[in-house]
Coordinates of C-alpha atoms and ligand atoms in Angstrom, one line a residue:
M41 CA 66.6 -12.2 -33.7
P42 CA 62.8 -11.3 -35.0
Q43 CA 62.0 -14.4 -35.9
L44 CA 60.6 -14.3 -39.4
P45 CA 57.0 -15.5 -40.7
V46 CA 55.5 -18.6 -42.3
I47 CA 53.0 -19.3 -44.1
D48 CA 50.0 -21.8 -45.1
G49 CA 51.3 -22.2 -48.7
F50 CA 48.0 -23.0 -49.9
E51 CA 46.0 -20.4 -48.0
F52 CA 48.2 -18.1 -49.1
A53 CA 47.9 -18.7 -52.6
R54 CA 44.6 -18.9 -52.6
S55 CA 43.5 -15.8 -51.5
G56 CA 46.1 -14.1 -53.9
S57 CA 48.3 -13.0 -50.3
R58 CA 50.6 -10.3 -50.7
Q59 CA 53.8 -10.2 -48.3
S60 CA 57.0 -7.9 -48.4
G61 CA 60.1 -7.7 -46.0
D62 CA 63.4 -7.2 -46.3
C63 CA 66.3 -10.6 -44.7
A64 CA 70.2 -9.9 -43.8
A65 CA 72.8 -11.9 -45.9
K66 CA 73.9 -13.1 -42.8
D67 CA 70.4 -15.1 -41.7
F68 CA 71.1 -17.2 -44.6
R69 CA 73.3 -20.3 -43.5
R70 CA 73.5 -21.5 -46.5
L71 CA 74.2 -18.7 -49.2
L72 CA 77.1 -17.5 -46.8
G73 CA 80.2 -19.7 -47.8
A74 CA 79.0 -17.8 -51.0
L75 CA 79.7 -14.5 -49.9
Y76 CA 83.2 -12.4 -49.8
A77 CA 81.1 -11.2 -46.8
P78 CA 77.7 -10.9 -44.3
E79 CA 76.6 -7.9 -45.7
G80 CA 73.5 -7.0 -47.4
T81 CA 70.2 -7.2 -47.5
I82 CA 67.1 -9.2 -49.5
H83 CA 64.3 -7.6 -50.3
Y84 CA 61.5 -9.8 -51.5
E85 CA 58.2 -9.5 -52.4
L86 CA 56.1 -13.0 -52.6
Q87 CA 52.5 -13.2 -54.2
G88 CA 49.8 -16.1 -53.9
L89 CA 48.7 -16.9 -57.2
P90 CA 44.9 -18.9 -56.8
Q91 CA 45.3 -20.0 -60.0
E92 CA 48.2 -20.8 -62.6
L93 CA 48.1 -22.9 -64.6
G94 CA 45.6 -24.7 -62.9
R95 CA 47.4 -24.4 -59.6
P96 CA 47.6 -22.6 -56.6
A97 CA 51.1 -20.7 -56.7
L98 CA 53.2 -18.5 -55.4
R99 CA 55.2 -15.6 -57.3
L100 CA 58.3 -14.5 -55.3
S101 CA 60.8 -12.0 -56.2
V102 CA 64.1 -11.2 -54.5
T103 CA 66.5 -8.0 -54.8
G104 CA 69.3 -7.2 -53.1
R105 CA 73.2 -6.7 -53.5
L106 CA 75.8 -9.6 -52.0
Q107 CA 79.2 -9.0 -52.4
L108 CA 80.2 -12.6 -53.8
I109 CA 84.0 -14.5 -54.0
C110 CA 85.9 -14.0 -57.3
Q111 CA 86.7 -17.3 -58.4
R112 CA 90.1 -16.0 -60.7
C113 CA 91.2 -13.5 -58.2
L114 CA 88.9 -14.9 -54.3
G115 CA 88.6 -10.9 -53.8
P116 CA 85.0 -9.1 -53.3
L117 CA 82.3 -9.4 -56.3
Q118 CA 79.7 -6.9 -56.3
F119 CA 76.7 -8.7 -57.5
E120 CA 72.8 -7.2 -58.5
L121 CA 70.8 -9.2 -57.3
R122 CA 67.4 -9.2 -58.9
S123 CA 64.8 -12.2 -59.6
A124 CA 61.8 -13.5 -59.9
T125 CA 60.3 -16.9 -60.4
Q126 CA 56.6 -18.7 -59.8
L127 CA 56.6 -21.8 -57.9
L128 CA 53.6 -24.3 -58.4
L129 CA 52.2 -25.9 -55.5
F130 CA 51.9 -29.5 -54.6
A131 CA 50.2 -31.0 -52.2
E132 CA 52.7 -33.7 -51.2
D133 CA 56.0 -35.7 -52.6
A134 CA 54.0 -37.9 -54.3
E135 CA 51.6 -36.0 -56.7
L136 CA 54.3 -33.4 -57.4
A137 CA 56.7 -36.6 -58.8
A138 CA 53.5 -38.0 -60.5
V139 CA 54.2 -34.4 -63.3
P140 CA 56.3 -34.8 -66.1
I141 CA 59.9 -32.5 -65.5
E142 CA 60.0 -30.0 -68.3
A143 CA 63.4 -27.9 -68.3
E144 CA 61.2 -24.7 -68.4
G145 CA 58.4 -23.2 -66.7
P146 CA 58.1 -22.4 -63.3
E147 CA 59.0 -24.4 -60.2
R148 CA 57.6 -27.0 -58.2
I149 CA 57.3 -27.5 -54.7
V150 CA 55.6 -28.5 -51.6
A151 CA 53.6 -26.7 -49.9
S152 CA 52.6 -27.3 -46.0
R153 CA 50.6 -24.9 -43.8
D154 CA 54.4 -23.4 -41.8
M155 CA 56.5 -23.1 -44.8
S156 CA 58.9 -20.7 -44.3
V157 CA 59.6 -17.6 -45.8
L158 CA 63.4 -17.4 -45.2
D159 CA 63.1 -20.9 -47.1
L160 CA 61.5 -20.0 -49.5
V161 CA 63.6 -17.2 -50.1
E162 CA 66.8 -18.4 -49.4
D163 CA 66.2 -20.8 -52.6
E164 CA 65.3 -18.3 -54.7
V165 CA 68.6 -16.3 -54.0
L166 CA 71.1 -19.4 -54.1
L167 CA 69.5 -20.3 -57.2
A168 CA 70.5 -16.9 -58.5
V169 CA 73.3 -16.5 -57.6
P170 CA 75.9 -17.3 -60.5
Y171 CA 78.2 -20.6 -60.1
A172 CA 81.7 -19.0 -60.7
P173 CA 81.4 -14.9 -60.1
R174 CA 84.0 -13.2 -62.1
H175 CA 85.5 -9.9 -62.6
E176 CA 85.5 -8.8 -66.3
Q177 CA 88.8 -7.1 -64.8
C178 CA 90.7 -9.1 -61.4
T179 CA 92.5 -5.5 -59.9
T180 CA 94.9 -7.9 -57.6
R181 CA 97.8 -8.7 -58.8
D182 CA 98.1 -11.6 -56.7
G183 CA 95.3 -13.1 -58.2
H184 CA 95.3 -17.2 -58.8
A185 CA 93.4 -18.6 -60.7
P186 CA 91.6 -22.4 -59.8
D187 CA 92.4 -25.0 -62.2
A188 CA 89.0 -26.1 -62.6
P189 CA 85.9 -23.4 -62.9
Q190 CA 83.9 -23.7 -59.3
R191 CA 80.3 -24.4 -59.1
P192 CA 79.1 -24.7 -55.7
F193 CA 75.5 -25.0 -56.1
A194 CA 75.8 -27.0 -58.8
G195 CA 72.7 -29.9 -58.7
L196 CA 71.1 -27.5 -56.0
R197 CA 68.0 -27.5 -58.3
A198 CA 67.8 -30.9 -57.5
L199 CA 68.8 -31.2 -53.6
L200 CA 65.7 -28.5 -53.9
G201 CA 62.9 -29.8 -54.9
G202 CA 61.4 -32.8 -52.6
K203 CA 62.7 -30.5 -49.3
H204 CA 59.7 -28.5 -49.1
Ligands
LIG149 ZN1 88.8 -10.5 -60.0

């Protein structure tokens, strides 16, 4: 398996670097539980922004097509992934924690000299995938609906906050 690249977050932002590539959905270990089949390719584009809201930042966009699991009939559900985000970079957790949380606006992450591009892309994909995807009309006749809507990624955004 080819080694996916790492970036020096601040250097990448400061120099306005760009990088794009494709990842196999099966390489996203945290995503696998939400997939009906570990197929598909995610295309990503990463761009460094020297000054975004006064900070170095990264702009990340992901596109692709995934097979999710319909939470009503448990059958395959085609999902067109198209998501973009801006990630404001902070040097350390303490600096990030000092900034008041806004519900809207760009995400904030702690940057390092060896940030895994695969992890950045996977985080963005996980946030873009719906919590409880359902067909508008299920075609499976023996479909059985779960009692409560499932939210496999509920709370993920909070967990992601201090990870990098
Ligand atoms: Zn369904």
